[in-house]
Amino acid sequence: MALEGDQRIHSLAAMARALSRQEPVFRLLEIAAEEACAALAASTVSVSRVQPDTRTVRTIVNVGDLAPAEQRWPEDEVYALEEFANLELVIEDLRSWVATREDEHGDPGEIALLERLGKGSSVGSPIVVDGELWGEFYATRPVDGTVFAGDDIAYLEALIAILAGALARALREESLEKLAYRDPLTGLMNRRALDEHAARAFDVPGGLTRPVSALMVDINGLKTVNDRFGHPAGDQLIQAVAHTLTHEFQQLPGSLVARVGGDEFVVLVTGHRPELALRVADQLCLRTWDYGAPASISCGAASVLLTQAPTASPAELFAAADHAQYVAKRGGLTQTVTAPDHWVTSRTP
């Protein structure tokens, strides 16, 4: 059951307090989506980002009672304006909209989507940040639920206004860090950030040991995607691989994923046994992505057990992993190639 007037005011106040905290952009979107899902008695809520110059939106987060094919943090859920007239209302006219499965004159694309998701009605509203369209907020209700109405849109637009303010602040705070330490396409750390992180990882206090693994990852098939379908498709492939690497290595806390070249990534895993990093890498080597043409990754790994005064350096660790990755790519292997111990100058002093 949706919240009533006073309850919704309290919900918005709670949202304002929650979003006033310093959080990453992805976390802000998740908080807002969860709050809206409860307040609107929605089945699902999704937040999507407008993709510049592509006339598409890419879903960032889905919450609620998701369909089997839906993911909380989807890798490649993209919708084109040409397929959904209601998206035109959001992107071209900055207008909210409501749709139902029974509306004979409704948006055919949206009706087909509701049928595919097993939902009865939906509502969408633009997210405007600093005067410019940023994305879309989207919610659904079940087949036997009430259709979204004017008071629902009013609540949603008020919530989005609070979210937009939090996003504007978060994006401004992140901008300086991104300029210096982040790759602009993927949002991952760049080579400068990787080198600084590696230097700290190699600085081991006396009496302790620390395992450190480097995994070099290269995308197979990016050139084909770029040549056949253009660089926007290639950029989407790079972003999808970046998201997958980040998501999968979250199971090893403290891991850092960096983009160091056009189709090259490095994962630095600190404080975990090498076999755990290899297990994640091997699973990823079996993954494929399709952005018009199939793509996969090749992976090489090198590990070192550090003490207070290691004679091995981060550069030597990265070089060993890079050589192993070259072997994997040249051989078309679907598993990680591990550098022999002697490829790294010294495991311990």
CSV table of C-alpha atoms in Angstrom, one decimal:
chain,number,residue,atom,x,y,z
A,1,MET,CA,0.0,0.0,0.0
A,2,ALA,CA,1.4,3.4,-1.0
A,3,LEU,CA,2.1,5.9,1.7
A,4,GLU,CA,-0.5,8.7,2.3
A,5,GLY,CA,0.1,12.5,2.4
A,6,ASP,CA,1.7,13.0,5.8
A,7,GLN,CA,3.7,9.8,5.5
A,8,ARG,CA,5.1,10.9,2.1
A,9,ILE,CA,6.2,14.2,3.6
A,10,HIS,CA,8.1,12.2,6.3
A,11,SER,CA,9.5,10.0,3.5
A,12,LEU,CA,10.8,13.0,1.7
A,13,ALA,CA,12.3,14.4,4.8
A,14,ALA,CA,14.0,11.1,5.5
A,15,MET,CA,15.3,11.1,1.9
A,16,ALA,CA,16.7,14.6,2.3
A,17,ARG,CA,18.6,13.5,5.5
A,18,ALA,CA,19.9,10.3,3.9
A,19,LEU,CA,21.1,12.0,0.7
A,20,SER,CA,22.8,14.8,2.7
A,21,ARG,CA,25.5,12.3,3.6
A,22,GLN,CA,28.6,12.1,1.5
A,23,GLU,CA,28.0,9.0,-0.6
A,24,PRO,CA,29.2,7.9,-4.1
A,25,VAL,CA,26.8,8.6,-6.9
A,26,PHE,CA,25.8,4.9,-7.3
A,27,ARG,CA,24.9,4.7,-3.7
A,28,LEU,CA,22.7,7.9,-3.9
A,29,LEU,CA,20.8,6.4,-6.7
A,30,GLU,CA,20.2,3.1,-4.8
A,31,ILE,CA,19.0,5.0,-1.7
A,32,ALA,CA,16.5,7.0,-3.7
A,33,ALA,CA,15.3,4.0,-5.6
A,34,GLU,CA,14.7,2.0,-2.4
A,35,GLU,CA,12.8,4.9,-0.7
A,36,ALA,CA,10.6,5.5,-3.8
A,37,CYS,CA,9.8,1.8,-4.1
A,38,ALA,CA,8.5,1.7,-0.6
A,39,ALA,CA,6.7,5.0,-0.6
A,40,LEU,CA,4.9,4.4,-4.0
A,41,ALA,CA,4.1,0.7,-3.2
A,42,ALA,CA,5.9,0.0,-6.4
A,43,SER,CA,6.9,-3.4,-7.6
A,44,THR,CA,10.2,-2.1,-9.0
A,45,VAL,CA,12.0,1.2,-9.3
A,46,SER,CA,14.9,1.8,-11.8
A,47,VAL,CA,17.2,4.7,-12.3
A,48,SER,CA,18.7,5.2,-15.8
A,49,ARG,CA,21.3,7.5,-17.2
A,50,VAL,CA,20.9,9.3,-20.5
A,51,GLN,CA,23.8,8.3,-22.8
A,52,PRO,CA,25.2,11.5,-24.4
A,53,ASP,CA,24.8,11.7,-28.2
A,54,THR,CA,23.3,8.2,-28.5
A,55,ARG,CA,19.5,8.8,-28.0
A,56,THR,CA,19.6,5.9,-25.5
A,57,VAL,CA,19.3,5.5,-21.7
A,58,ARG,CA,21.3,2.9,-19.8
A,59,THR,CA,19.8,1.5,-16.6
A,60,ILE,CA,22.2,1.8,-13.6
A,61,VAL,CA,20.2,0.2,-10.8
A,62,ASN,CA,17.0,-1.8,-10.4
A,63,VAL,CA,15.4,-2.5,-7.0
A,64,GLY,CA,12.2,-4.3,-5.8
A,65,ASP,CA,10.5,-7.4,-7.1
A,66,LEU,CA,12.7,-7.9,-10.2
A,67,ALA,CA,11.8,-10.2,-13.1
A,68,PRO,CA,14.1,-13.2,-13.7
A,69,ALA,CA,15.9,-11.4,-16.5
A,70,GLU,CA,16.4,-8.2,-14.5
A,71,GLN,CA,19.6,-7.5,-12.5
A,72,ARG,CA,20.1,-5.1,-9.6
A,73,TRP,CA,23.2,-3.7,-11.2
A,74,PRO,CA,22.8,-4.5,-14.9
A,75,GLU,CA,25.7,-4.5,-17.3
A,76,ASP,CA,24.0,-3.8,-20.6
A,77,GLU,CA,20.3,-2.8,-20.0
A,78,VAL,CA,19.9,-0.1,-22.7
A,79,TYR,CA,16.7,1.4,-24.1
A,80,ALA,CA,16.5,3.5,-27.3
A,81,LEU,CA,14.2,6.5,-27.8
A,82,GLU,CA,13.0,5.1,-31.1
A,83,GLU,CA,11.5,2.1,-29.3
A,84,PHE,CA,9.7,4.0,-26.6
A,85,ALA,CA,7.5,7.0,-27.2
A,86,ASN,CA,7.4,7.7,-23.5
A,87,LEU,CA,11.1,8.1,-23.4
A,88,GLU,CA,10.7,10.9,-25.9
A,89,LEU,CA,8.5,12.7,-23.4
A,90,VAL,CA,11.2,12.4,-20.8
A,91,ILE,CA,14.2,13.3,-22.9
A,92,GLU,CA,12.7,15.8,-25.4
A,93,ASP,CA,10.0,17.4,-23.3
A,94,LEU,CA,11.2,16.8,-19.7
A,95,ARG,CA,7.7,15.5,-18.9
A,96,SER,CA,6.5,12.7,-16.6
A,97,TRP,CA,4.2,10.0,-17.9
A,98,VAL,CA,2.0,7.1,-16.8
A,99,ALA,CA,1.3,3.9,-18.8
A,100,THR,CA,-0.9,0.8,-18.4
A,101,ARG,CA,-1.1,-2.5,-20.2
A,102,GLU,CA,-4.8,-1.9,-21.0
A,103,ASP,CA,-4.3,1.4,-22.7
A,104,GLU,CA,-5.2,0.7,-26.4
A,105,HIS,CA,-3.7,4.1,-27.4
A,106,GLY,CA,-0.6,3.8,-25.2
A,107,ASP,CA,3.0,3.5,-26.2
A,108,PRO,CA,3.4,0.1,-27.8
A,109,GLY,CA,7.0,-0.3,-26.7
A,110,GLU,CA,6.1,0.4,-23.1
A,111,ILE,CA,3.1,-1.9,-23.2
A,112,ALA,CA,5.2,-4.7,-24.6
A,113,LEU,CA,7.8,-4.0,-21.8
A,114,LEU,CA,5.1,-4.2,-19.1
A,115,GLU,CA,3.9,-7.5,-20.5
A,116,ARG,CA,7.5,-8.9,-20.7
A,117,LEU,CA,8.1,-7.8,-17.0
A,118,GLY,CA,4.7,-9.1,-15.9
A,119,LYS,CA,3.7,-5.6,-14.6
A,120,GLY,CA,0.4,-3.7,-14.9
A,121,SER,CA,1.4,0.0,-14.9
A,122,SER,CA,4.5,2.2,-15.0
A,123,VAL,CA,5.5,5.8,-14.4
A,124,GLY,CA,8.6,7.7,-15.6
A,125,SER,CA,10.0,11.1,-14.7
A,126,PRO,CA,13.1,13.0,-15.8
A,127,ILE,CA,16.0,13.6,-13.5
A,128,VAL,CA,17.4,17.1,-14.2
A,129,VAL,CA,20.7,18.1,-12.6
A,130,ASP,CA,22.0,21.6,-12.7
A,131,GLY,CA,19.5,22.5,-15.4
A,132,GLU,CA,20.4,19.6,-17.7
A,133,LEU,CA,18.7,16.3,-18.3
A,134,TRP,CA,20.7,13.6,-16.4
A,135,GLY,CA,18.5,10.5,-16.6
A,136,GLU,CA,15.1,8.9,-15.9
A,137,PHE,CA,13.4,7.6,-12.7
A,138,TYR,CA,11.1,4.7,-13.6
A,139,ALA,CA,8.6,2.6,-11.4
A,140,THR,CA,6.2,-0.2,-12.0
A,141,ARG,CA,3.2,-1.7,-10.1
A,142,PRO,CA,1.8,-5.2,-10.4
A,143,VAL,CA,-1.1,-6.2,-12.7
A,144,ASP,CA,-3.6,-6.2,-9.8
A,145,GLY,CA,-2.2,-2.9,-8.4
A,146,THR,CA,-3.7,0.6,-8.7
A,147,VAL,CA,-2.5,2.7,-11.6
A,148,PHE,CA,-0.1,5.5,-10.8
A,149,ALA,CA,-1.9,8.8,-10.4
A,150,GLY,CA,-1.2,12.5,-10.0
A,151,ASP,CA,-0.3,12.4,-6.3
A,152,ASP,CA,2.3,9.6,-7.2
A,153,ILE,CA,3.9,11.8,-9.8
A,154,ALA,CA,3.9,14.8,-7.4
A,155,TYR,CA,5.7,12.7,-4.8
A,156,LEU,CA,8.1,11.3,-7.4
A,157,GLU,CA,9.0,14.7,-8.7
A,158,ALA,CA,9.6,16.0,-5.2
A,159,LEU,CA,11.9,13.0,-4.5
A,160,ILE,CA,13.8,13.5,-7.7
A,161,ALA,CA,14.3,17.2,-6.9
A,162,ILE,CA,16.0,16.1,-3.6
A,163,LEU,CA,18.0,13.5,-5.5
A,164,ALA,CA,19.1,16.0,-8.1
A,165,GLY,CA,20.5,18.3,-5.5
A,166,ALA,CA,22.5,15.4,-3.9
A,167,LEU,CA,23.7,14.3,-7.4
A,168,ALA,CA,24.9,17.8,-8.3
A,169,ARG,CA,26.9,18.0,-5.0
A,170,ALA,CA,28.3,14.5,-5.4
A,171,LEU,CA,29.3,15.1,-9.0
A,172,ARG,CA,31.0,18.4,-8.2
A,173,GLU,CA,32.9,16.7,-5.3
A,174,GLU,CA,34.0,13.8,-7.5
A,175,SER,CA,35.0,15.9,-10.5
A,176,LEU,CA,38.4,17.0,-9.1
A,177,GLU,CA,39.3,13.5,-8.1
A,178,LYS,CA,38.3,12.2,-11.5
A,179,LEU,CA,40.5,14.7,-13.3
A,180,ALA,CA,43.5,13.5,-11.4
A,181,TYR,CA,42.9,9.8,-10.6
A,182,ARG,CA,40.0,8.5,-12.6
A,183,ASP,CA,39.5,7.3,-16.2
A,184,PRO,CA,36.8,9.5,-17.7
A,185,LEU,CA,35.1,6.7,-19.8
A,186,THR,CA,34.8,4.0,-17.1
A,187,GLY,CA,35.1,5.9,-13.8
A,188,LEU,CA,37.8,3.4,-12.8
A,189,MET,CA,41.2,4.5,-11.3
A,190,ASN,CA,43.8,5.4,-13.9
A,191,ARG,CA,47.5,4.6,-14.1
A,192,ARG,CA,48.5,7.3,-11.7
A,193,ALA,CA,46.1,6.1,-9.0
A,194,LEU,CA,47.2,2.5,-9.6
A,195,ASP,CA,50.9,3.4,-9.2
A,196,GLU,CA,50.2,5.2,-5.9
A,197,HIS,CA,48.1,2.4,-4.6
A,198,ALA,CA,50.7,-0.2,-5.5
A,199,ALA,CA,53.5,1.8,-3.8
A,200,ARG,CA,51.4,1.8,-0.6
A,201,ALA,CA,50.7,-2.0,-1.0
A,202,PHE,CA,54.5,-2.6,-1.2
A,203,ASP,CA,55.2,-0.6,2.0
A,204,VAL,CA,54.9,-3.4,4.5
A,205,PRO,CA,55.4,-2.8,8.3
A,206,GLY,CA,58.2,-4.7,10.0
A,207,GLY,CA,57.4,-8.2,11.1
A,208,LEU,CA,54.5,-8.6,8.7
A,209,THR,CA,54.0,-10.3,5.3
A,210,ARG,CA,51.5,-9.3,2.6
A,211,PRO,CA,50.5,-11.2,-0.5
A,212,VAL,CA,49.9,-9.0,-3.5
A,213,SER,CA,48.7,-10.1,-6.9
A,214,ALA,CA,48.5,-8.2,-10.2
A,215,LEU,CA,46.1,-9.3,-12.9
A,216,MET,CA,46.5,-7.8,-16.4
A,217,VAL,CA,43.3,-7.9,-18.4
A,218,ASP,CA,42.9,-7.3,-22.1
A,219,ILE,CA,39.7,-7.2,-24.2
A,220,ASN,CA,39.5,-9.5,-27.1
A,221,GLY,CA,37.4,-8.2,-30.0
A,222,LEU,CA,37.3,-4.5,-29.3
A,223,LYS,CA,38.8,-3.6,-32.6
A,224,THR,CA,36.2,-5.6,-34.4
A,225,VAL,CA,33.4,-3.9,-32.5
A,226,ASN,CA,34.9,-0.4,-33.2
A,227,ASP,CA,35.4,-1.2,-36.9
A,228,ARG,CA,32.0,-2.7,-37.6
A,229,PHE,CA,29.7,-0.7,-35.2
A,230,GLY,CA,31.6,2.4,-34.3
A,231,HIS,CA,33.4,3.7,-31.3
A,232,PRO,CA,30.2,4.4,-29.3
A,233,ALA,CA,29.6,0.6,-29.3
A,234,GLY,CA,33.3,0.0,-28.4
A,235,ASP,CA,33.0,2.5,-25.5
A,236,GLN,CA,30.0,0.6,-24.2
A,237,LEU,CA,31.9,-2.7,-24.4
A,238,ILE,CA,34.8,-1.1,-22.4
A,239,GLN,CA,32.4,0.2,-19.8
A,240,ALA,CA,30.6,-3.2,-19.5
A,241,VAL,CA,33.9,-5.0,-18.9
A,242,ALA,CA,35.0,-2.4,-16.4
A,243,HIS,CA,31.7,-2.8,-14.5
A,244,THR,CA,32.0,-6.6,-14.5
A,245,LEU,CA,35.6,-6.5,-13.2
A,246,THR,CA,34.6,-4.1,-10.4
A,247,HIS,CA,31.6,-6.1,-9.5
A,248,GLU,CA,33.4,-9.5,-9.4
A,249,PHE,CA,36.4,-8.4,-7.5
A,250,GLN,CA,34.3,-6.8,-4.8
A,251,GLN,CA,34.3,-10.3,-3.2
A,252,LEU,CA,38.0,-9.6,-2.5
A,253,PRO,CA,37.8,-6.4,-0.4
A,254,GLY,CA,40.6,-3.9,-1.0
A,255,SER,CA,41.0,-4.9,-4.6
A,256,LEU,CA,41.6,-2.0,-7.0
A,257,VAL,CA,40.6,-2.1,-10.7
A,258,ALA,CA,42.3,0.4,-13.0
A,259,ARG,CA,42.1,1.1,-16.7
A,260,VAL,CA,45.6,1.6,-18.0
A,261,GLY,CA,45.0,1.7,-21.8
A,262,GLY,CA,42.4,1.5,-24.5
A,263,ASP,CA,41.5,-2.1,-23.9
A,264,GLU,CA,43.7,-2.9,-20.9
A,265,PHE,CA,42.9,-3.1,-17.2
A,266,VAL,CA,44.9,-4.0,-14.2
A,267,VAL,CA,43.5,-5.5,-11.0
A,268,LEU,CA,45.7,-5.2,-7.9
A,269,VAL,CA,44.6,-7.6,-5.2
A,270,THR,CA,46.2,-7.0,-1.8
A,271,GLY,CA,46.1,-9.1,1.3
A,272,HIS,CA,44.3,-12.1,-0.3
A,273,ARG,CA,45.8,-15.5,-1.2
A,274,PRO,CA,46.7,-15.6,-4.9
A,275,GLU,CA,44.5,-18.6,-5.6
A,276,LEU,CA,41.5,-16.5,-4.6
A,277,ALA,CA,42.3,-13.9,-7.2
A,278,LEU,CA,42.9,-16.5,-9.8
A,279,ARG,CA,39.6,-18.1,-9.1
A,280,VAL,CA,37.8,-14.9,-9.8
A,281,ALA,CA,39.9,-14.2,-12.9
A,282,ASP,CA,39.3,-17.7,-14.3
A,283,GLN,CA,35.6,-17.2,-14.0
A,284,LEU,CA,35.8,-13.9,-15.9
A,285,CYS,CA,37.9,-15.5,-18.7
A,286,LEU,CA,34.8,-17.6,-19.5
A,287,ARG,CA,32.5,-14.6,-19.8
A,288,THR,CA,31.6,-13.0,-23.1
A,289,TRP,CA,30.1,-9.7,-24.1
A,290,ASP,CA,28.2,-8.9,-27.3
A,291,TYR,CA,28.1,-5.3,-28.6
A,292,GLY,CA,27.4,-6.3,-32.2
A,293,ALA,CA,30.2,-8.8,-32.2
A,294,PRO,CA,31.3,-11.2,-29.5
A,295,ALA,CA,34.1,-10.1,-27.1
A,296,SER,CA,36.0,-11.7,-24.3
A,297,ILE,CA,39.0,-11.1,-22.1
A,298,SER,CA,42.5,-12.5,-21.8
A,299,CYS,CA,44.1,-12.5,-18.3
A,300,GLY,CA,47.6,-12.9,-16.9
A,301,ALA,CA,48.6,-12.9,-13.2
A,302,ALA,CA,51.7,-12.5,-11.1
A,303,SER,CA,52.0,-12.7,-7.3
A,304,VAL,CA,54.5,-11.8,-4.7
A,305,LEU,CA,54.7,-12.3,-0.9
A,306,LEU,CA,56.1,-9.1,0.5
A,307,THR,CA,58.0,-8.4,3.7
A,308,GLN,CA,59.3,-5.1,5.1
A,309,ALA,CA,62.1,-4.7,2.6
A,310,PRO,CA,61.1,-6.4,-0.6
A,311,THR,CA,63.5,-6.4,-3.5
A,312,ALA,CA,60.6,-6.8,-6.0
A,313,SER,CA,59.0,-3.7,-7.2
A,314,PRO,CA,55.4,-2.9,-8.5
A,315,ALA,CA,56.8,-2.4,-12.0
A,316,GLU,CA,58.3,-5.9,-12.0
A,317,LEU,CA,55.1,-7.4,-10.7
A,318,PHE,CA,53.1,-5.6,-13.5
A,319,ALA,CA,55.6,-6.6,-16.1
A,320,ALA,CA,55.4,-10.3,-15.1
A,321,ALA,CA,51.6,-10.2,-15.2
A,322,ASP,CA,51.6,-8.4,-18.6
A,323,HIS,CA,53.9,-11.1,-20.1
A,324,ALA,CA,51.6,-13.8,-18.8
A,325,GLN,CA,48.6,-12.0,-20.3
A,326,TYR,CA,50.4,-11.8,-23.7
A,327,VAL,CA,50.8,-15.6,-23.5
A,328,ALA,CA,47.1,-16.0,-22.8
A,329,LYS,CA,46.0,-13.7,-25.6
A,330,ARG,CA,48.3,-15.2,-28.1
A,331,GLY,CA,47.1,-18.7,-27.3
A,332,GLY,CA,43.4,-17.8,-27.3
A,333,LEU,CA,43.2,-19.3,-23.8
A,334,THR,CA,40.0,-19.1,-21.7
A,335,GLN,CA,41.8,-19.3,-18.4
A,336,THR,CA,44.3,-17.1,-16.6
A,337,VAL,CA,48.0,-17.7,-17.3
A,338,THR,CA,50.1,-17.4,-14.2
A,339,ALA,CA,53.6,-16.0,-14.3
A,340,PRO,CA,56.3,-18.3,-12.8
A,341,ASP,CA,57.8,-17.2,-9.6
A,342,HIS,CA,61.1,-16.3,-11.1
A,343,TRP,CA,59.5,-13.7,-13.4
A,344,VAL,CA,59.2,-11.5,-10.4
A,345,THR,CA,62.7,-10.5,-9.2
A,346,SER,CA,62.2,-11.8,-5.6
A,347,ARG,CA,59.3,-13.1,-3.6
A,348,THR,CA,61.0,-12.1,-0.3
A,349,PRO,CA,64.3,-10.4,0.5
